[in-house]
Amino acid sequence: MRHRLNVTQDPDSKHRPSSLQPEDVELLKSIERPQVSAVFGESAPPVGLSGVIRRFAFKYSESPYGHWLLLTDRVNVVEGVLDDLLHGHVPNIFAEKGYETEWEHNKTSLIIKLTTVAALVAGTVVLLSRKDQTMARPARGRYRTAG
């Protein structure tokens, strides 16, 4: 079989090339696969709060940390927007999220999304801006005391 496939090494072996991509930045590795692959991405090493959450997630097995990695992606987006604002660049979120294309191809969905976001923001503003009336009311019991 080996001769017919023209394979010089055992196809079942876990052969790794002798020259691997150098590890110049911090890499987060799964505890289930301690070796990194021969080629890996290093465009954004873990930094900030999202990096802390990623380091925490990679200490555990792969099955429970999936939701943590989704959270870190969202946190990383917020960190990126804040970083842009701190450097004097206002991000064009409408263009970056692809709303122009969605308006062109799927107006109904975009209107529903934007209406939902507007309603959630308005509700949050109303809840946070009103005075806490529950603390100002006197405690009322079920029965009134004679007096």
PDB file of C-alpha atoms in Angstrom:
ATOM      1  CA  MET A   1       0.000   0.000   0.000  1.00  0.00           C
ATOM      2  CA  ARG A   2       2.776   2.389   0.920  1.00  0.00           C
ATOM      3  CA  HIS A   3       4.548   1.884  -2.376  1.00  0.00           C
ATOM      4  CA  ARG A   4       1.348   2.305  -4.372  1.00  0.00           C
ATOM      5  CA  LEU A   5       0.475   5.611  -2.657  1.00  0.00           C
ATOM      6  CA  ASN A   6       4.046   6.832  -3.113  1.00  0.00           C
ATOM      7  CA  VAL A   7       4.265   7.682   0.563  1.00  0.00           C
ATOM      8  CA  THR A   8       7.712   7.607   2.093  1.00  0.00           C
ATOM      9  CA  GLN A   9       6.468   7.726   5.664  1.00  0.00           C
ATOM     10  CA  ASP A  10       3.765   5.930   7.528  1.00  0.00           C
ATOM     11  CA  PRO A  11       0.489   7.752   6.730  1.00  0.00           C
ATOM     12  CA  ASP A  12      -0.763   7.112  10.266  1.00  0.00           C
ATOM     13  CA  SER A  13       2.170   8.801  11.965  1.00  0.00           C
ATOM     14  CA  LYS A  14       1.783  12.229  13.455  1.00  0.00           C
ATOM     15  CA  HIS A  15       4.568  13.706  11.369  1.00  0.00           C
ATOM     16  CA  ARG A  16       5.255  17.365  11.937  1.00  0.00           C
ATOM     17  CA  PRO A  17       7.531  19.438   9.736  1.00  0.00           C
ATOM     18  CA  SER A  18      10.977  20.122  11.131  1.00  0.00           C
ATOM     19  CA  SER A  19      10.613  23.893  10.809  1.00  0.00           C
ATOM     20  CA  LEU A  20       7.531  25.226  12.542  1.00  0.00           C
ATOM     21  CA  GLN A  21       6.277  28.775  12.654  1.00  0.00           C
ATOM     22  CA  PRO A  22       8.053  30.512  15.543  1.00  0.00           C
ATOM     23  CA  GLU A  23       6.038  31.383  18.634  1.00  0.00           C
ATOM     24  CA  ASP A  24       6.836  35.099  18.993  1.00  0.00           C
ATOM     25  CA  VAL A  25       3.670  36.136  20.831  1.00  0.00           C
ATOM     26  CA  GLU A  26       1.618  34.604  23.619  1.00  0.00           C
ATOM     27  CA  LEU A  27      -0.401  31.698  22.269  1.00  0.00           C
ATOM     28  CA  LEU A  28      -3.352  30.200  24.052  1.00  0.00           C
ATOM     29  CA  LYS A  29      -3.386  26.425  23.659  1.00  0.00           C
ATOM     30  CA  SER A  30      -6.035  23.901  24.499  1.00  0.00           C
ATOM     31  CA  ILE A  31      -5.183  21.593  27.389  1.00  0.00           C
ATOM     32  CA  GLU A  32      -6.418  18.761  25.177  1.00  0.00           C
ATOM     33  CA  ARG A  33      -3.901  19.551  22.416  1.00  0.00           C
ATOM     34  CA  PRO A  34      -0.705  20.857  24.007  1.00  0.00           C
ATOM     35  CA  GLN A  35       1.166  21.344  20.732  1.00  0.00           C
ATOM     36  CA  VAL A  36       0.344  24.210  18.414  1.00  0.00           C
ATOM     37  CA  SER A  37      -0.366  23.512  14.777  1.00  0.00           C
ATOM     38  CA  ALA A  38       2.426  24.033  12.259  1.00  0.00           C
ATOM     39  CA  VAL A  39       0.920  27.344  11.136  1.00  0.00           C
ATOM     40  CA  PHE A  40      -1.274  29.516  13.338  1.00  0.00           C
ATOM     41  CA  GLY A  41      -2.669  33.019  13.399  1.00  0.00           C
ATOM     42  CA  GLU A  42      -1.056  35.663  15.570  1.00  0.00           C
ATOM     43  CA  SER A  43      -2.660  38.844  14.311  1.00  0.00           C
ATOM     44  CA  ALA A  44      -4.191  39.751  17.653  1.00  0.00           C
ATOM     45  CA  PRO A  45      -2.540  38.390  20.789  1.00  0.00           C
ATOM     46  CA  PRO A  46      -4.781  38.380  23.873  1.00  0.00           C
ATOM     47  CA  VAL A  47      -4.837  41.824  25.499  1.00  0.00           C
ATOM     48  CA  GLY A  48      -7.137  43.730  27.828  1.00  0.00           C
ATOM     49  CA  LEU A  49     -10.210  42.343  29.522  1.00  0.00           C
ATOM     50  CA  SER A  50     -10.922  40.009  26.598  1.00  0.00           C
ATOM     51  CA  GLY A  51      -7.394  38.579  26.977  1.00  0.00           C
ATOM     52  CA  VAL A  52      -7.978  37.949  30.677  1.00  0.00           C
ATOM     53  CA  ILE A  53     -11.226  36.120  29.899  1.00  0.00           C
ATOM     54  CA  ARG A  54      -9.520  34.091  27.142  1.00  0.00           C
ATOM     55  CA  ARG A  55      -6.661  33.071  29.462  1.00  0.00           C
ATOM     56  CA  PHE A  56      -9.239  31.989  32.044  1.00  0.00           C
ATOM     57  CA  ALA A  57     -11.202  29.993  29.443  1.00  0.00           C
ATOM     58  CA  PHE A  58      -8.156  28.168  28.067  1.00  0.00           C
ATOM     59  CA  LYS A  59      -7.307  26.762  31.516  1.00  0.00           C
ATOM     60  CA  TYR A  60     -10.230  24.350  31.164  1.00  0.00           C
ATOM     61  CA  SER A  61     -11.368  21.659  28.759  1.00  0.00           C
ATOM     62  CA  GLU A  62     -12.765  22.646  25.366  1.00  0.00           C
ATOM     63  CA  SER A  63     -16.377  21.743  26.033  1.00  0.00           C
ATOM     64  CA  PRO A  64     -17.158  24.325  28.739  1.00  0.00           C
ATOM     65  CA  TYR A  65     -15.208  27.307  27.382  1.00  0.00           C
ATOM     66  CA  GLY A  66     -17.109  27.885  24.134  1.00  0.00           C
ATOM     67  CA  HIS A  67     -19.453  30.417  25.683  1.00  0.00           C
ATOM     68  CA  TRP A  68     -16.516  32.253  27.288  1.00  0.00           C
ATOM     69  CA  LEU A  69     -14.875  32.691  23.892  1.00  0.00           C
ATOM     70  CA  LEU A  70     -18.086  34.147  22.481  1.00  0.00           C
ATOM     71  CA  LEU A  71     -18.142  36.590  25.369  1.00  0.00           C
ATOM     72  CA  THR A  72     -14.531  37.576  24.733  1.00  0.00           C
ATOM     73  CA  ASP A  73     -15.337  38.339  21.105  1.00  0.00           C
ATOM     74  CA  ARG A  74     -18.061  40.766  22.218  1.00  0.00           C
ATOM     75  CA  VAL A  75     -15.787  42.315  24.842  1.00  0.00           C
ATOM     76  CA  ASN A  76     -13.054  42.657  22.218  1.00  0.00           C
ATOM     77  CA  VAL A  77     -15.448  44.585  19.943  1.00  0.00           C
ATOM     78  CA  VAL A  78     -16.251  47.021  22.765  1.00  0.00           C
ATOM     79  CA  GLU A  79     -12.537  47.388  23.547  1.00  0.00           C
ATOM     80  CA  GLY A  80     -11.860  48.142  19.887  1.00  0.00           C
ATOM     81  CA  VAL A  81     -14.546  50.839  19.740  1.00  0.00           C
ATOM     82  CA  LEU A  82     -13.262  52.419  22.965  1.00  0.00           C
ATOM     83  CA  ASP A  83      -9.689  52.299  21.630  1.00  0.00           C
ATOM     84  CA  ASP A  84     -10.813  54.033  18.431  1.00  0.00           C
ATOM     85  CA  LEU A  85     -12.596  56.733  20.441  1.00  0.00           C
ATOM     86  CA  LEU A  86      -9.567  57.264  22.688  1.00  0.00           C
ATOM     87  CA  HIS A  87      -7.386  57.785  19.610  1.00  0.00           C
ATOM     88  CA  GLY A  88      -9.808  60.345  18.157  1.00  0.00           C
ATOM     89  CA  HIS A  89     -11.347  58.083  15.506  1.00  0.00           C
ATOM     90  CA  VAL A  90     -15.115  57.724  15.505  1.00  0.00           C
ATOM     91  CA  PRO A  91     -15.921  54.306  14.040  1.00  0.00           C
ATOM     92  CA  ASN A  92     -18.562  54.065  11.335  1.00  0.00           C
ATOM     93  CA  ILE A  93     -20.521  51.270  12.975  1.00  0.00           C
ATOM     94  CA  PHE A  94     -23.300  51.466  10.369  1.00  0.00           C
ATOM     95  CA  ALA A  95     -20.842  50.620   7.571  1.00  0.00           C
ATOM     96  CA  GLU A  96     -18.786  48.144   9.611  1.00  0.00           C
ATOM     97  CA  LYS A  97     -21.845  46.076  10.529  1.00  0.00           C
ATOM     98  CA  GLY A  98     -22.970  45.936   6.878  1.00  0.00           C
ATOM     99  CA  TYR A  99     -26.251  47.771   7.367  1.00  0.00           C
ATOM    100  CA  GLU A 100     -26.052  49.393   3.923  1.00  0.00           C
ATOM    101  CA  THR A 101     -26.004  46.001   2.224  1.00  0.00           C
ATOM    102  CA  GLU A 102     -28.709  44.686   4.527  1.00  0.00           C
ATOM    103  CA  TRP A 103     -30.861  47.733   3.693  1.00  0.00           C
ATOM    104  CA  GLU A 104     -30.393  46.936   0.024  1.00  0.00           C
ATOM    105  CA  HIS A 105     -31.214  43.230   0.293  1.00  0.00           C
ATOM    106  CA  ASN A 106     -33.263  42.704   3.481  1.00  0.00           C
ATOM    107  CA  LYS A 107     -35.002  45.892   4.617  1.00  0.00           C
ATOM    108  CA  THR A 108     -37.579  44.205   6.822  1.00  0.00           C
ATOM    109  CA  SER A 109     -34.985  42.431   8.955  1.00  0.00           C
ATOM    110  CA  LEU A 110     -32.901  45.582   9.331  1.00  0.00           C
ATOM    111  CA  ILE A 111     -35.925  47.645  10.393  1.00  0.00           C
ATOM    112  CA  ILE A 112     -36.848  45.012  12.983  1.00  0.00           C
ATOM    113  CA  LYS A 113     -33.267  44.927  14.329  1.00  0.00           C
ATOM    114  CA  LEU A 114     -32.954  48.713  14.563  1.00  0.00           C
ATOM    115  CA  THR A 115     -36.409  49.061  16.134  1.00  0.00           C
ATOM    116  CA  THR A 116     -35.554  46.416  18.730  1.00  0.00           C
ATOM    117  CA  VAL A 117     -32.267  48.121  19.595  1.00  0.00           C
ATOM    118  CA  ALA A 118     -33.988  51.520  19.816  1.00  0.00           C
ATOM    119  CA  ALA A 119     -36.691  50.097  22.111  1.00  0.00           C
ATOM    120  CA  LEU A 120     -34.099  48.438  24.372  1.00  0.00           C
ATOM    121  CA  VAL A 121     -32.029  51.617  24.591  1.00  0.00           C
ATOM    122  CA  ALA A 122     -35.110  53.759  25.303  1.00  0.00           C
ATOM    123  CA  GLY A 123     -36.305  51.318  27.971  1.00  0.00           C
ATOM    124  CA  THR A 124     -32.887  51.276  29.613  1.00  0.00           C
ATOM    125  CA  VAL A 125     -32.714  55.077  29.617  1.00  0.00           C
ATOM    126  CA  VAL A 126     -36.195  55.334  31.140  1.00  0.00           C
ATOM    127  CA  LEU A 127     -35.393  52.759  33.838  1.00  0.00           C
ATOM    128  CA  LEU A 128     -32.090  54.377  34.749  1.00  0.00           C
ATOM    129  CA  SER A 129     -33.301  57.966  34.663  1.00  0.00           C
ATOM    130  CA  ARG A 130     -36.416  57.676  36.785  1.00  0.00           C
ATOM    131  CA  LYS A 131     -36.154  58.144  40.491  1.00  0.00           C
ATOM    132  CA  ASP A 132     -36.393  55.032  42.568  1.00  0.00           C
ATOM    133  CA  GLN A 133     -39.983  55.259  43.779  1.00  0.00           C
ATOM    134  CA  THR A 134     -40.028  51.899  45.498  1.00  0.00           C
ATOM    135  CA  MET A 135     -37.745  53.144  48.262  1.00  0.00           C
ATOM    136  CA  ALA A 136     -39.815  56.290  48.927  1.00  0.00           C
ATOM    137  CA  ARG A 137     -43.052  54.438  49.641  1.00  0.00           C
ATOM    138  CA  PRO A 138     -43.762  53.548  53.244  1.00  0.00           C
ATOM    139  CA  ALA A 139     -43.891  49.860  53.958  1.00  0.00           C
ATOM    140  CA  ARG A 140     -47.464  48.652  53.854  1.00  0.00           C
ATOM    141  CA  GLY A 141     -48.499  45.531  55.599  1.00  0.00           C
ATOM    142  CA  ARG A 142     -51.360  43.332  54.717  1.00  0.00           C
ATOM    143  CA  TYR A 143     -53.369  44.509  57.705  1.00  0.00           C
ATOM    144  CA  ARG A 144     -53.596  47.964  59.134  1.00  0.00           C
ATOM    145  CA  THR A 145     -52.812  48.421  62.748  1.00  0.00           C
ATOM    146  CA  ALA A 146     -55.329  50.125  64.999  1.00  0.00           C
ATOM    147  CA  GLY A 147     -54.258  53.499  65.977  1.00  0.00           C
TER     148      GLY A 147
END
